[in-house]
Amino acid sequence: MRDQEEFIVSVGVIPEEEASSNNTTKFERMADTTVDGGTWTGCAVMFLQSLCPGVDLLSLFKDRDQGKFIVFKVIKLTLIDSAGGLGGYEILKVHDADPFLGVEVKFLDEGACQQFLESYRSGAVHQFLSQHACRLLALSQELTVETKLRASTHILDLYLDKLELCLKHIHLSQPERLRDEEIDHLEQQLQTPALGAAPQPTTITQEESTVPSNCFRFQNKVFEDRKLTAADVQSFSNGVGRQWKHVGRALGKSCRALKGPAIDNLAYEYEREGLYEQAYQLLNRFIEAEGRAAKISRLVKALEDCKLTNLAENILDPQT
């Protein structure tokens, strides 16, 4: 883990005791300056490690030009999905933090940073990473990824129930470098179709840009990725029947409130009320736990995973 420690130092870590001192730290002075100047910035480092045998994100990024490009694209698309589009942040460096891959991100907008933190807390970042990695790396199974999130000396995974505190730590952790030249090159590759006979991954501007960041694709149609409504809950509860538990477990992959015995507890608690009420309470529990991150796209994905595409179509278009 020595490389990881050195990497953290390189992005501006200060000793914990110094950070907690009553004296004004360098980061606090920077934060005051950015607030007074009207420009919100901050820096965080996300560490990634694949837990799937045969898939080593660090090795892919280090050892093969094509692998480097694909892994970077997976990271870029994940940030687009989790931070609400192409703006509001930039990747400064991707670094060897063995056994992790370290991704240093500079946030340029408080709203984008908050949306990313909400996605990270809900598990949506893991979901996006898995989806893009499975597609771009042509994996036969879902990719499981371990992540860690730091801002300066602070491990943000410990404070995810306090988003304002996480935002403060990120804001106080100001980047001390410009974007790495390697990242400039990779960003250029994403926007420039490759020439020559060798097969290359599609660029962001071809496939992904056809779907706006606040939308998602289902059955070759594009839908607005809005928050779940009372009508959605009613349609789901009317149509899911005995499959509600399976959908609940699919949602539970990215929702902590539905993990462990939560589904069975709901089944027991509302057994007398019947299937409609059990399904209704399931989706309400999801909405209460996820807040603004309880989007229609996540329910549709869970329904697809459970082979309930007809129900997904009915919820998206009640007239069909």
PDB file of C-alpha atoms in Angstrom:
ATOM      1  CA  MET A   1       0.000   0.000   0.000  1.00  0.00           C
ATOM      2  CA  ARG A   2       3.044   2.292  -0.040  1.00  0.00           C
ATOM      3  CA  ASP A   3       2.220   3.514  -3.559  1.00  0.00           C
ATOM      4  CA  GLN A   4      -1.299   4.393  -2.431  1.00  0.00           C
ATOM      5  CA  GLU A   5       0.049   6.394   0.476  1.00  0.00           C
ATOM      6  CA  GLU A   6       2.504   8.209  -1.780  1.00  0.00           C
ATOM      7  CA  PHE A   7      -0.294   8.961  -4.239  1.00  0.00           C
ATOM      8  CA  ILE A   8      -2.475  10.445  -1.510  1.00  0.00           C
ATOM      9  CA  VAL A   9       0.421  12.626  -0.390  1.00  0.00           C
ATOM     10  CA  SER A  10       0.901  13.795  -3.967  1.00  0.00           C
ATOM     11  CA  VAL A  11      -2.628  15.229  -4.131  1.00  0.00           C
ATOM     12  CA  GLY A  12      -2.222  17.450  -1.102  1.00  0.00           C
ATOM     13  CA  VAL A  13      -2.563  15.378   2.082  1.00  0.00           C
ATOM     14  CA  ILE A  14      -1.675  17.095   5.325  1.00  0.00           C
ATOM     15  CA  PRO A  15      -1.279  15.379   8.691  1.00  0.00           C
ATOM     16  CA  GLU A  16      -4.586  14.862  10.535  1.00  0.00           C
ATOM     17  CA  GLU A  17      -3.373  16.712  13.614  1.00  0.00           C
ATOM     18  CA  GLU A  18      -2.357  19.699  11.478  1.00  0.00           C
ATOM     19  CA  ALA A  19      -5.735  19.709   9.707  1.00  0.00           C
ATOM     20  CA  SER A  20      -7.565  19.774  13.015  1.00  0.00           C
ATOM     21  CA  SER A  21      -5.431  22.598  14.405  1.00  0.00           C
ATOM     22  CA  ASN A  22      -7.096  25.842  15.506  1.00  0.00           C
ATOM     23  CA  ASN A  23      -4.787  27.728  13.149  1.00  0.00           C
ATOM     24  CA  THR A  24      -5.996  28.393   9.628  1.00  0.00           C
ATOM     25  CA  THR A  25      -4.642  25.709   7.303  1.00  0.00           C
ATOM     26  CA  LYS A  26      -3.624  26.165   3.745  1.00  0.00           C
ATOM     27  CA  PHE A  27      -6.768  24.359   2.586  1.00  0.00           C
ATOM     28  CA  GLU A  28      -9.018  26.607   4.662  1.00  0.00           C
ATOM     29  CA  ARG A  29      -7.375  29.716   3.208  1.00  0.00           C
ATOM     30  CA  MET A  30      -7.876  28.322  -0.298  1.00  0.00           C
ATOM     31  CA  ALA A  31     -11.514  27.500   0.449  1.00  0.00           C
ATOM     32  CA  ASP A  32     -12.169  31.005   1.778  1.00  0.00           C
ATOM     33  CA  THR A  33     -10.621  32.453  -1.365  1.00  0.00           C
ATOM     34  CA  THR A  34     -12.740  30.338  -3.708  1.00  0.00           C
ATOM     35  CA  VAL A  35     -15.943  31.140  -1.831  1.00  0.00           C
ATOM     36  CA  ASP A  36     -15.192  34.877  -1.838  1.00  0.00           C
ATOM     37  CA  GLY A  37     -14.271  34.714  -5.495  1.00  0.00           C
ATOM     38  CA  GLY A  38     -17.546  32.996  -6.365  1.00  0.00           C
ATOM     39  CA  THR A  39     -15.967  29.889  -7.881  1.00  0.00           C
ATOM     40  CA  TRP A  40     -16.530  26.625  -6.032  1.00  0.00           C
ATOM     41  CA  THR A  41     -13.811  24.002  -6.500  1.00  0.00           C
ATOM     42  CA  GLY A  42     -12.627  20.950  -4.637  1.00  0.00           C
ATOM     43  CA  CYS A  43     -10.726  17.734  -5.096  1.00  0.00           C
ATOM     44  CA  ALA A  44     -11.360  14.070  -4.265  1.00  0.00           C
ATOM     45  CA  VAL A  45      -9.583  10.815  -5.082  1.00  0.00           C
ATOM     46  CA  MET A  46     -11.587   7.698  -5.874  1.00  0.00           C
ATOM     47  CA  PHE A  47      -9.741   4.390  -5.574  1.00  0.00           C
ATOM     48  CA  LEU A  48     -10.999   1.465  -7.667  1.00  0.00           C
ATOM     49  CA  GLN A  49     -10.225  -2.237  -7.454  1.00  0.00           C
ATOM     50  CA  SER A  50     -11.977  -5.048  -9.330  1.00  0.00           C
ATOM     51  CA  LEU A  51     -12.971  -8.002  -7.151  1.00  0.00           C
ATOM     52  CA  CYS A  52     -13.646 -10.243 -10.158  1.00  0.00           C
ATOM     53  CA  PRO A  53     -10.994 -12.877 -10.997  1.00  0.00           C
ATOM     54  CA  GLY A  54      -9.282 -12.164 -14.289  1.00  0.00           C
ATOM     55  CA  VAL A  55     -10.216  -8.476 -14.377  1.00  0.00           C
ATOM     56  CA  ASP A  56      -7.475  -6.219 -13.011  1.00  0.00           C
ATOM     57  CA  LEU A  57      -8.272  -2.565 -13.702  1.00  0.00           C
ATOM     58  CA  LEU A  58      -4.810  -1.432 -12.625  1.00  0.00           C
ATOM     59  CA  SER A  59      -3.040  -3.904 -14.941  1.00  0.00           C
ATOM     60  CA  LEU A  60      -5.345  -3.004 -17.812  1.00  0.00           C
ATOM     61  CA  PHE A  61      -4.587   0.675 -17.376  1.00  0.00           C
ATOM     62  CA  LYS A  62      -0.824   0.163 -16.993  1.00  0.00           C
ATOM     63  CA  ASP A  63       0.069  -2.534 -19.483  1.00  0.00           C
ATOM     64  CA  ARG A  64      -1.922  -2.068 -22.687  1.00  0.00           C
ATOM     65  CA  ASP A  65      -2.621   1.028 -24.728  1.00  0.00           C
ATOM     66  CA  GLN A  66      -6.067  -0.242 -25.660  1.00  0.00           C
ATOM     67  CA  GLY A  67      -6.746  -1.319 -22.084  1.00  0.00           C
ATOM     68  CA  LYS A  68      -5.724   2.122 -20.814  1.00  0.00           C
ATOM     69  CA  PHE A  69      -8.175   3.795 -23.167  1.00  0.00           C
ATOM     70  CA  ILE A  70     -11.071   1.465 -22.289  1.00  0.00           C
ATOM     71  CA  VAL A  71     -10.563   1.778 -18.525  1.00  0.00           C
ATOM     72  CA  PHE A  72     -10.389   5.561 -18.846  1.00  0.00           C
ATOM     73  CA  LYS A  73     -13.588   5.545 -20.878  1.00  0.00           C
ATOM     74  CA  VAL A  74     -15.332   3.430 -18.223  1.00  0.00           C
ATOM     75  CA  ILE A  75     -14.286   5.988 -15.584  1.00  0.00           C
ATOM     76  CA  LYS A  76     -15.333   8.935 -17.753  1.00  0.00           C
ATOM     77  CA  LEU A  77     -18.772   7.502 -18.524  1.00  0.00           C
ATOM     78  CA  THR A  78     -19.301   6.637 -14.864  1.00  0.00           C
ATOM     79  CA  LEU A  79     -18.599  10.257 -13.902  1.00  0.00           C
ATOM     80  CA  ILE A  80     -20.926  11.504 -16.638  1.00  0.00           C
ATOM     81  CA  ASP A  81     -23.737   9.345 -15.235  1.00  0.00           C
ATOM     82  CA  SER A  82     -23.069   9.999 -11.558  1.00  0.00           C
ATOM     83  CA  ALA A  83     -22.229  13.727 -11.668  1.00  0.00           C
ATOM     84  CA  GLY A  84     -24.969  14.778 -14.088  1.00  0.00           C
ATOM     85  CA  GLY A  85     -23.217  15.277 -17.412  1.00  0.00           C
ATOM     86  CA  LEU A  86     -19.902  16.305 -18.947  1.00  0.00           C
ATOM     87  CA  GLY A  87     -19.475  19.544 -16.987  1.00  0.00           C
ATOM     88  CA  GLY A  88     -18.819  20.288 -13.359  1.00  0.00           C
ATOM     89  CA  TYR A  89     -15.620  18.269 -12.948  1.00  0.00           C
ATOM     90  CA  GLU A  90     -12.443  17.157 -14.671  1.00  0.00           C
ATOM     91  CA  ILE A  91     -10.160  14.171 -14.238  1.00  0.00           C
ATOM     92  CA  LEU A  92      -6.691  15.382 -13.310  1.00  0.00           C
ATOM     93  CA  LYS A  93      -4.786  12.114 -13.039  1.00  0.00           C
ATOM     94  CA  VAL A  94      -5.217   8.336 -13.026  1.00  0.00           C
ATOM     95  CA  HIS A  95      -2.525   6.794 -10.875  1.00  0.00           C
ATOM     96  CA  ASP A  96      -1.066   3.451  -9.802  1.00  0.00           C
ATOM     97  CA  ALA A  97      -2.081   3.014  -6.132  1.00  0.00           C
ATOM     98  CA  ASP A  98      -1.519  -0.748  -6.069  1.00  0.00           C
ATOM     99  CA  PRO A  99      -3.752  -2.721  -5.723  1.00  0.00           C
ATOM    100  CA  PHE A 100      -6.098   0.188  -6.464  1.00  0.00           C
ATOM    101  CA  LEU A 101      -6.376   2.478  -9.440  1.00  0.00           C
ATOM    102  CA  GLY A 102      -6.470   6.055  -8.121  1.00  0.00           C
ATOM    103  CA  VAL A 103      -8.601   8.623  -9.951  1.00  0.00           C
ATOM    104  CA  GLU A 104      -8.065  12.249  -8.921  1.00  0.00           C
ATOM    105  CA  VAL A 105     -11.089  14.400  -9.735  1.00  0.00           C
ATOM    106  CA  LYS A 106     -11.359  18.176  -9.532  1.00  0.00           C
ATOM    107  CA  PHE A 107     -14.941  19.382  -9.038  1.00  0.00           C
ATOM    108  CA  LEU A 108     -15.755  22.744 -10.579  1.00  0.00           C
ATOM    109  CA  ASP A 109     -19.345  22.940  -9.416  1.00  0.00           C
ATOM    110  CA  GLU A 110     -20.863  22.243  -6.002  1.00  0.00           C
ATOM    111  CA  GLY A 111     -24.046  20.804  -7.512  1.00  0.00           C
ATOM    112  CA  ALA A 112     -22.118  18.281  -9.613  1.00  0.00           C
ATOM    113  CA  CYS A 113     -20.055  17.315  -6.582  1.00  0.00           C
ATOM    114  CA  GLN A 114     -23.166  16.816  -4.466  1.00  0.00           C
ATOM    115  CA  GLN A 115     -24.824  14.710  -7.174  1.00  0.00           C
ATOM    116  CA  PHE A 116     -21.704  12.550  -7.402  1.00  0.00           C
ATOM    117  CA  LEU A 117     -21.676  12.066  -3.620  1.00  0.00           C
ATOM    118  CA  GLU A 118     -25.349  11.083  -3.637  1.00  0.00           C
ATOM    119  CA  SER A 119     -24.674   8.579  -6.428  1.00  0.00           C
ATOM    120  CA  TYR A 120     -21.679   7.221  -4.539  1.00  0.00           C
ATOM    121  CA  ARG A 121     -23.680   6.879  -1.312  1.00  0.00           C
ATOM    122  CA  SER A 122     -26.601   5.126  -3.026  1.00  0.00           C
ATOM    123  CA  GLY A 123     -24.370   2.611  -4.791  1.00  0.00           C
ATOM    124  CA  ALA A 124     -25.217   4.034  -8.225  1.00  0.00           C
ATOM    125  CA  VAL A 125     -21.511   4.707  -8.930  1.00  0.00           C
ATOM    126  CA  HIS A 126     -20.810   0.993  -8.491  1.00  0.00           C
ATOM    127  CA  GLN A 127     -23.731   0.198 -10.771  1.00  0.00           C
ATOM    128  CA  PHE A 128     -22.537   2.583 -13.496  1.00  0.00           C
ATOM    129  CA  LEU A 129     -18.966   1.246 -13.253  1.00  0.00           C
ATOM    130  CA  SER A 130     -20.210  -2.312 -13.607  1.00  0.00           C
ATOM    131  CA  GLN A 131     -22.503  -1.537 -16.544  1.00  0.00           C
ATOM    132  CA  HIS A 132     -19.888   0.343 -18.575  1.00  0.00           C
ATOM    133  CA  ALA A 133     -17.085  -2.124 -17.759  1.00  0.00           C
ATOM    134  CA  CYS A 134     -19.218  -5.120 -18.736  1.00  0.00           C
ATOM    135  CA  ARG A 135     -20.067  -3.524 -22.071  1.00  0.00           C
ATOM    136  CA  LEU A 136     -16.681  -2.052 -22.997  1.00  0.00           C
ATOM    137  CA  LEU A 137     -14.586  -4.984 -21.709  1.00  0.00           C
ATOM    138  CA  ALA A 138     -17.057  -7.561 -23.081  1.00  0.00           C
ATOM    139  CA  LEU A 139     -17.328  -9.312 -19.697  1.00  0.00           C
ATOM    140  CA  SER A 140     -19.559 -12.349 -19.307  1.00  0.00           C
ATOM    141  CA  GLN A 141     -20.439 -11.506 -15.693  1.00  0.00           C
ATOM    142  CA  GLU A 142     -21.253  -8.446 -13.611  1.00  0.00           C
ATOM    143  CA  LEU A 143     -18.149  -6.582 -12.474  1.00  0.00           C
ATOM    144  CA  THR A 144     -17.855  -6.140  -8.705  1.00  0.00           C
ATOM    145  CA  VAL A 145     -15.706  -3.176  -7.719  1.00  0.00           C
ATOM    146  CA  GLU A 146     -14.351  -2.073  -4.354  1.00  0.00           C
ATOM    147  CA  THR A 147     -14.084   1.694  -4.008  1.00  0.00           C
ATOM    148  CA  LYS A 148     -12.649   4.169  -1.534  1.00  0.00           C
ATOM    149  CA  LEU A 149     -13.174   7.908  -1.600  1.00  0.00           C
ATOM    150  CA  ARG A 150     -10.774  10.398  -0.026  1.00  0.00           C
ATOM    151  CA  ALA A 151     -10.427  14.134   0.274  1.00  0.00           C
ATOM    152  CA  SER A 152      -7.073  15.098   1.765  1.00  0.00           C
ATOM    153  CA  THR A 153      -6.613  12.828   4.825  1.00  0.00           C
ATOM    154  CA  HIS A 154     -10.336  12.204   5.186  1.00  0.00           C
ATOM    155  CA  ILE A 155     -11.873   8.857   4.197  1.00  0.00           C
ATOM    156  CA  LEU A 156     -15.255  10.043   2.954  1.00  0.00           C
ATOM    157  CA  ASP A 157     -16.750   6.533   3.084  1.00  0.00           C
ATOM    158  CA  LEU A 158     -16.993   7.114   6.860  1.00  0.00           C
ATOM    159  CA  TYR A 159     -19.106  10.271   6.473  1.00  0.00           C
ATOM    160  CA  LEU A 160     -21.538   9.359   3.685  1.00  0.00           C
ATOM    161  CA  ASP A 161     -24.522   9.969   5.945  1.00  0.00           C
ATOM    162  CA  LYS A 162     -23.301  13.582   6.285  1.00  0.00           C
ATOM    163  CA  LEU A 163     -23.096  14.902   2.728  1.00  0.00           C
ATOM    164  CA  GLU A 164     -22.506  18.491   3.838  1.00  0.00           C
ATOM    165  CA  LEU A 165     -19.415  17.369   5.739  1.00  0.00           C
ATOM    166  CA  CYS A 166     -18.175  15.444   2.694  1.00  0.00           C
ATOM    167  CA  LEU A 167     -18.695  18.533   0.534  1.00  0.00           C
ATOM    168  CA  LYS A 168     -16.736  20.615   3.027  1.00  0.00           C
ATOM    169  CA  HIS A 169     -13.788  18.180   3.045  1.00  0.00           C
ATOM    170  CA  ILE A 170     -13.735  18.098  -0.767  1.00  0.00           C
ATOM    171  CA  HIS A 171     -13.955  21.897  -0.923  1.00  0.00           C
ATOM    172  CA  LEU A 172     -11.054  22.272   1.494  1.00  0.00           C
ATOM    173  CA  SER A 173      -8.964  19.803  -0.501  1.00  0.00           C
ATOM    174  CA  GLN A 174      -7.816  21.999  -3.360  1.00  0.00           C
ATOM    175  CA  PRO A 175      -5.929  20.369  -6.266  1.00  0.00           C
ATOM    176  CA  GLU A 176      -2.234  21.132  -6.449  1.00  0.00           C
ATOM    177  CA  ARG A 177      -1.613  20.072 -10.040  1.00  0.00           C
ATOM    178  CA  LEU A 178      -2.873  20.755 -13.526  1.00  0.00           C
ATOM    179  CA  ARG A 179      -4.359  17.976 -15.582  1.00  0.00           C
ATOM    180  CA  ASP A 180      -1.831  15.264 -16.424  1.00  0.00           C
ATOM    181  CA  GLU A 181      -0.609  15.126 -20.024  1.00  0.00           C
ATOM    182  CA  GLU A 182      -1.675  11.486 -20.255  1.00  0.00           C
ATOM    183  CA  ILE A 183      -5.232  12.515 -19.370  1.00  0.00           C
ATOM    184  CA  ASP A 184      -5.123  15.222 -22.051  1.00  0.00           C
ATOM    185  CA  HIS A 185      -4.173  12.542 -24.572  1.00  0.00           C
ATOM    186  CA  LEU A 186      -6.943  10.169 -23.453  1.00  0.00           C
ATOM    187  CA  GLU A 187      -9.543  12.947 -23.530  1.00  0.00           C
ATOM    188  CA  GLN A 188      -8.432  13.737 -27.064  1.00  0.00           C
ATOM    189  CA  GLN A 189      -8.802  10.082 -28.052  1.00  0.00           C
ATOM    190  CA  LEU A 190     -12.373  10.027 -26.728  1.00  0.00           C
ATOM    191  CA  GLN A 191     -13.336  12.896 -29.000  1.00  0.00           C
ATOM    192  CA  THR A 192     -11.390  11.773 -32.094  1.00  0.00           C
ATOM    193  CA  PRO A 193     -12.488   8.718 -34.084  1.00  0.00           C
ATOM    194  CA  ALA A 194      -9.477   6.430 -34.491  1.00  0.00           C
ATOM    195  CA  LEU A 195      -8.014   5.893 -37.939  1.00  0.00           C
ATOM    196  CA  GLY A 196      -6.668   2.663 -39.384  1.00  0.00           C
ATOM    197  CA  ALA A 197      -7.829  -0.938 -39.664  1.00  0.00           C
ATOM    198  CA  ALA A 198      -7.502  -1.904 -36.015  1.00  0.00           C
ATOM    199  CA  PRO A 199     -10.871  -2.029 -34.209  1.00  0.00           C
ATOM    200  CA  GLN A 200     -11.281   0.760 -31.669  1.00  0.00           C
ATOM    201  CA  PRO A 201     -13.894   1.462 -28.995  1.00  0.00           C
ATOM    202  CA  THR A 202     -16.686   3.848 -29.965  1.00  0.00           C
ATOM    203  CA  THR A 203     -16.177   7.426 -28.886  1.00  0.00           C
ATOM    204  CA  ILE A 204     -18.339   9.227 -26.385  1.00  0.00           C
ATOM    205  CA  THR A 205     -19.566  11.560 -29.111  1.00  0.00           C
ATOM    206  CA  GLN A 206     -21.038   8.671 -31.152  1.00  0.00           C
ATOM    207  CA  GLU A 207     -23.161   6.503 -28.863  1.00  0.00           C
ATOM    208  CA  GLU A 208     -23.406   8.100 -25.445  1.00  0.00           C
ATOM    209  CA  SER A 209     -23.961  11.684 -26.572  1.00  0.00           C
ATOM    210  CA  THR A 210     -27.178  10.624 -28.343  1.00  0.00           C
ATOM    211  CA  VAL A 211     -28.717  10.180 -24.886  1.00  0.00           C
ATOM    212  CA  PRO A 212     -28.698  13.368 -22.756  1.00  0.00           C
ATOM    213  CA  SER A 213     -27.275  13.036 -19.265  1.00  0.00           C
ATOM    214  CA  ASN A 214     -30.745  13.422 -17.715  1.00  0.00           C
ATOM    215  CA  CYS A 215     -32.216  10.636 -19.868  1.00  0.00           C
ATOM    216  CA  PHE A 216     -31.815   6.884 -20.383  1.00  0.00           C
ATOM    217  CA  ARG A 217     -32.421   4.396 -23.156  1.00  0.00           C
ATOM    218  CA  PHE A 218     -34.933   1.537 -22.925  1.00  0.00           C
ATOM    219  CA  GLN A 219     -36.169  -0.646 -25.799  1.00  0.00           C
ATOM    220  CA  ASN A 220     -34.407   1.668 -28.292  1.00  0.00           C
ATOM    221  CA  LYS A 221     -36.327   4.678 -26.981  1.00  0.00           C
ATOM    222  CA  VAL A 222     -35.035   7.588 -24.894  1.00  0.00           C
ATOM    223  CA  PHE A 223     -36.892   8.531 -21.701  1.00  0.00           C
ATOM    224  CA  GLU A 224     -36.392  11.327 -19.188  1.00  0.00           C
ATOM    225  CA  ASP A 225     -34.675   9.978 -16.067  1.00  0.00           C
ATOM    226  CA  ARG A 226     -37.052  11.560 -13.574  1.00  0.00           C
ATOM    227  CA  LYS A 227     -37.771  10.831  -9.938  1.00  0.00           C
ATOM    228  CA  LEU A 228     -40.258   8.066  -9.219  1.00  0.00           C
ATOM    229  CA  THR A 229     -43.828   9.343  -8.732  1.00  0.00           C
ATOM    230  CA  ALA A 230     -46.877   8.112  -6.850  1.00  0.00           C
ATOM    231  CA  ALA A 231     -48.306   6.952 -10.188  1.00  0.00           C
ATOM    232  CA  ASP A 232     -45.172   4.866 -10.810  1.00  0.00           C
ATOM    233  CA  VAL A 233     -45.517   3.268  -7.379  1.00  0.00           C
ATOM    234  CA  GLN A 234     -49.169   2.447  -8.049  1.00  0.00           C
ATOM    235  CA  SER A 235     -48.469   0.967 -11.488  1.00  0.00           C
ATOM    236  CA  PHE A 236     -45.614  -1.114 -10.100  1.00  0.00           C
ATOM    237  CA  SER A 237     -47.677  -2.379  -7.166  1.00  0.00           C
ATOM    238  CA  ASN A 238     -50.603  -3.303  -9.416  1.00  0.00           C
ATOM    239  CA  GLY A 239     -48.511  -5.214 -11.929  1.00  0.00           C
ATOM    240  CA  VAL A 240     -45.531  -6.850 -10.228  1.00  0.00           C
ATOM    241  CA  GLY A 241     -47.417  -9.548  -8.294  1.00  0.00           C
ATOM    242  CA  ARG A 242     -45.306 -12.237  -6.647  1.00  0.00           C
ATOM    243  CA  GLN A 243     -42.179 -10.965  -8.403  1.00  0.00           C
ATOM    244  CA  TRP A 244     -41.885  -7.986  -6.065  1.00  0.00           C
ATOM    245  CA  LYS A 245     -39.237  -9.707  -3.957  1.00  0.00           C
ATOM    246  CA  HIS A 246     -37.045 -10.364  -7.007  1.00  0.00           C
ATOM    247  CA  VAL A 247     -37.316  -6.724  -8.052  1.00  0.00           C
ATOM    248  CA  GLY A 248     -36.531  -5.669  -4.490  1.00  0.00           C
ATOM    249  CA  ARG A 249     -33.341  -7.723  -4.476  1.00  0.00           C
ATOM    250  CA  ALA A 250     -32.345  -6.244  -7.855  1.00  0.00           C
ATOM    251  CA  LEU A 251     -32.844  -2.743  -6.437  1.00  0.00           C
ATOM    252  CA  GLY A 252     -30.955  -3.826  -3.342  1.00  0.00           C
ATOM    253  CA  LYS A 253     -27.751  -4.206  -5.344  1.00  0.00           C
ATOM    254  CA  SER A 254     -27.427  -0.415  -5.230  1.00  0.00           C
ATOM    255  CA  CYS A 255     -29.655   0.455  -2.251  1.00  0.00           C
ATOM    256  CA  ARG A 256     -28.440  -0.231   1.264  1.00  0.00           C
ATOM    257  CA  ALA A 257     -31.951   0.001   2.718  1.00  0.00           C
ATOM    258  CA  LEU A 258     -32.994  -3.093   0.739  1.00  0.00           C
ATOM    259  CA  LYS A 259     -29.995  -5.269   1.559  1.00  0.00           C
ATOM    260  CA  GLY A 260     -29.820  -8.171   3.990  1.00  0.00           C
ATOM    261  CA  PRO A 261     -33.116  -9.237   5.599  1.00  0.00           C
ATOM    262  CA  ALA A 262     -34.985  -6.055   4.563  1.00  0.00           C
ATOM    263  CA  ILE A 263     -37.038  -7.778   1.829  1.00  0.00           C
ATOM    264  CA  ASP A 264     -38.080 -10.700   4.027  1.00  0.00           C
ATOM    265  CA  ASN A 265     -38.939  -8.280   6.829  1.00  0.00           C
ATOM    266  CA  LEU A 266     -41.253  -6.362   4.498  1.00  0.00           C
ATOM    267  CA  ALA A 267     -42.883  -9.605   3.373  1.00  0.00           C
ATOM    268  CA  TYR A 268     -43.554 -10.620   6.974  1.00  0.00           C
ATOM    269  CA  GLU A 269     -44.702  -7.190   8.138  1.00  0.00           C
ATOM    270  CA  TYR A 270     -47.254  -6.729   5.337  1.00  0.00           C
ATOM    271  CA  GLU A 271     -48.201 -10.358   4.721  1.00  0.00           C
ATOM    272  CA  ARG A 272     -51.818  -9.849   5.780  1.00  0.00           C
ATOM    273  CA  GLU A 273     -52.255  -6.825   3.509  1.00  0.00           C
ATOM    274  CA  GLY A 274     -51.324  -8.831   0.399  1.00  0.00           C
ATOM    275  CA  LEU A 275     -49.016  -8.512  -2.604  1.00  0.00           C
ATOM    276  CA  TYR A 276     -50.066  -4.999  -3.617  1.00  0.00           C
ATOM    277  CA  GLU A 277     -49.208  -3.541  -0.213  1.00  0.00           C
ATOM    278  CA  GLN A 278     -45.914  -5.467  -0.014  1.00  0.00           C
ATOM    279  CA  ALA A 279     -44.846  -4.124  -3.418  1.00  0.00           C
ATOM    280  CA  TYR A 280     -46.083  -0.624  -2.504  1.00  0.00           C
ATOM    281  CA  GLN A 281     -44.080  -0.566   0.721  1.00  0.00           C
ATOM    282  CA  LEU A 282     -40.988  -1.906  -1.085  1.00  0.00           C
ATOM    283  CA  LEU A 283     -40.910   0.960  -3.571  1.00  0.00           C
ATOM    284  CA  ASN A 284     -41.721   3.521  -0.886  1.00  0.00           C
ATOM    285  CA  ARG A 285     -38.810   2.207   1.184  1.00  0.00           C
ATOM    286  CA  PHE A 286     -36.554   2.623  -1.878  1.00  0.00           C
ATOM    287  CA  ILE A 287     -37.757   6.206  -2.477  1.00  0.00           C
ATOM    288  CA  GLU A 288     -37.377   7.218   1.173  1.00  0.00           C
ATOM    289  CA  ALA A 289     -33.861   5.799   1.347  1.00  0.00           C
ATOM    290  CA  GLU A 290     -32.560   7.145  -1.962  1.00  0.00           C
ATOM    291  CA  GLY A 291     -34.219  10.558  -2.110  1.00  0.00           C
ATOM    292  CA  ARG A 292     -33.371  12.384  -5.337  1.00  0.00           C
ATOM    293  CA  ALA A 293     -31.416   9.347  -6.539  1.00  0.00           C
ATOM    294  CA  ALA A 294     -34.591   7.232  -6.664  1.00  0.00           C
ATOM    295  CA  LYS A 295     -34.851   7.559 -10.428  1.00  0.00           C
ATOM    296  CA  ILE A 296     -37.133   5.749 -12.860  1.00  0.00           C
ATOM    297  CA  SER A 297     -34.087   4.353 -14.712  1.00  0.00           C
ATOM    298  CA  ARG A 298     -33.079   2.322 -11.655  1.00  0.00           C
ATOM    299  CA  LEU A 299     -36.522   0.744 -11.370  1.00  0.00           C
ATOM    300  CA  VAL A 300     -36.581   0.004 -15.107  1.00  0.00           C
ATOM    301  CA  LYS A 301     -33.127  -1.626 -14.871  1.00  0.00           C
ATOM    302  CA  ALA A 302     -34.309  -3.782 -11.942  1.00  0.00           C
ATOM    303  CA  LEU A 303     -37.402  -4.824 -13.917  1.00  0.00           C
ATOM    304  CA  GLU A 304     -35.223  -5.690 -16.918  1.00  0.00           C
ATOM    305  CA  ASP A 305     -32.963  -7.800 -14.696  1.00  0.00           C
ATOM    306  CA  CYS A 306     -36.067  -9.695 -13.529  1.00  0.00           C
ATOM    307  CA  LYS A 307     -37.336 -10.097 -17.118  1.00  0.00           C
ATOM    308  CA  LEU A 308     -40.352  -7.860 -16.441  1.00  0.00           C
ATOM    309  CA  THR A 309     -39.938  -5.597 -19.456  1.00  0.00           C
ATOM    310  CA  ASN A 310     -43.721  -5.493 -20.107  1.00  0.00           C
ATOM    311  CA  LEU A 311     -44.265  -3.964 -16.672  1.00  0.00           C
ATOM    312  CA  ALA A 312     -41.460  -1.461 -17.333  1.00  0.00           C
ATOM    313  CA  GLU A 313     -43.164  -0.463 -20.593  1.00  0.00           C
ATOM    314  CA  ASN A 314     -46.493  -0.003 -18.788  1.00  0.00           C
ATOM    315  CA  ILE A 315     -44.908   2.222 -16.141  1.00  0.00           C
ATOM    316  CA  LEU A 316     -43.069   4.351 -18.712  1.00  0.00           C
ATOM    317  CA  ASP A 317     -46.102   4.625 -21.001  1.00  0.00           C
ATOM    318  CA  PRO A 318     -49.381   3.897 -19.196  1.00  0.00           C
ATOM    319  CA  GLN A 319     -51.283   4.242 -22.477  1.00  0.00           C
ATOM    320  CA  THR A 320     -49.698   1.098 -24.024  1.00  0.00           C
TER     321      THR A 320
END
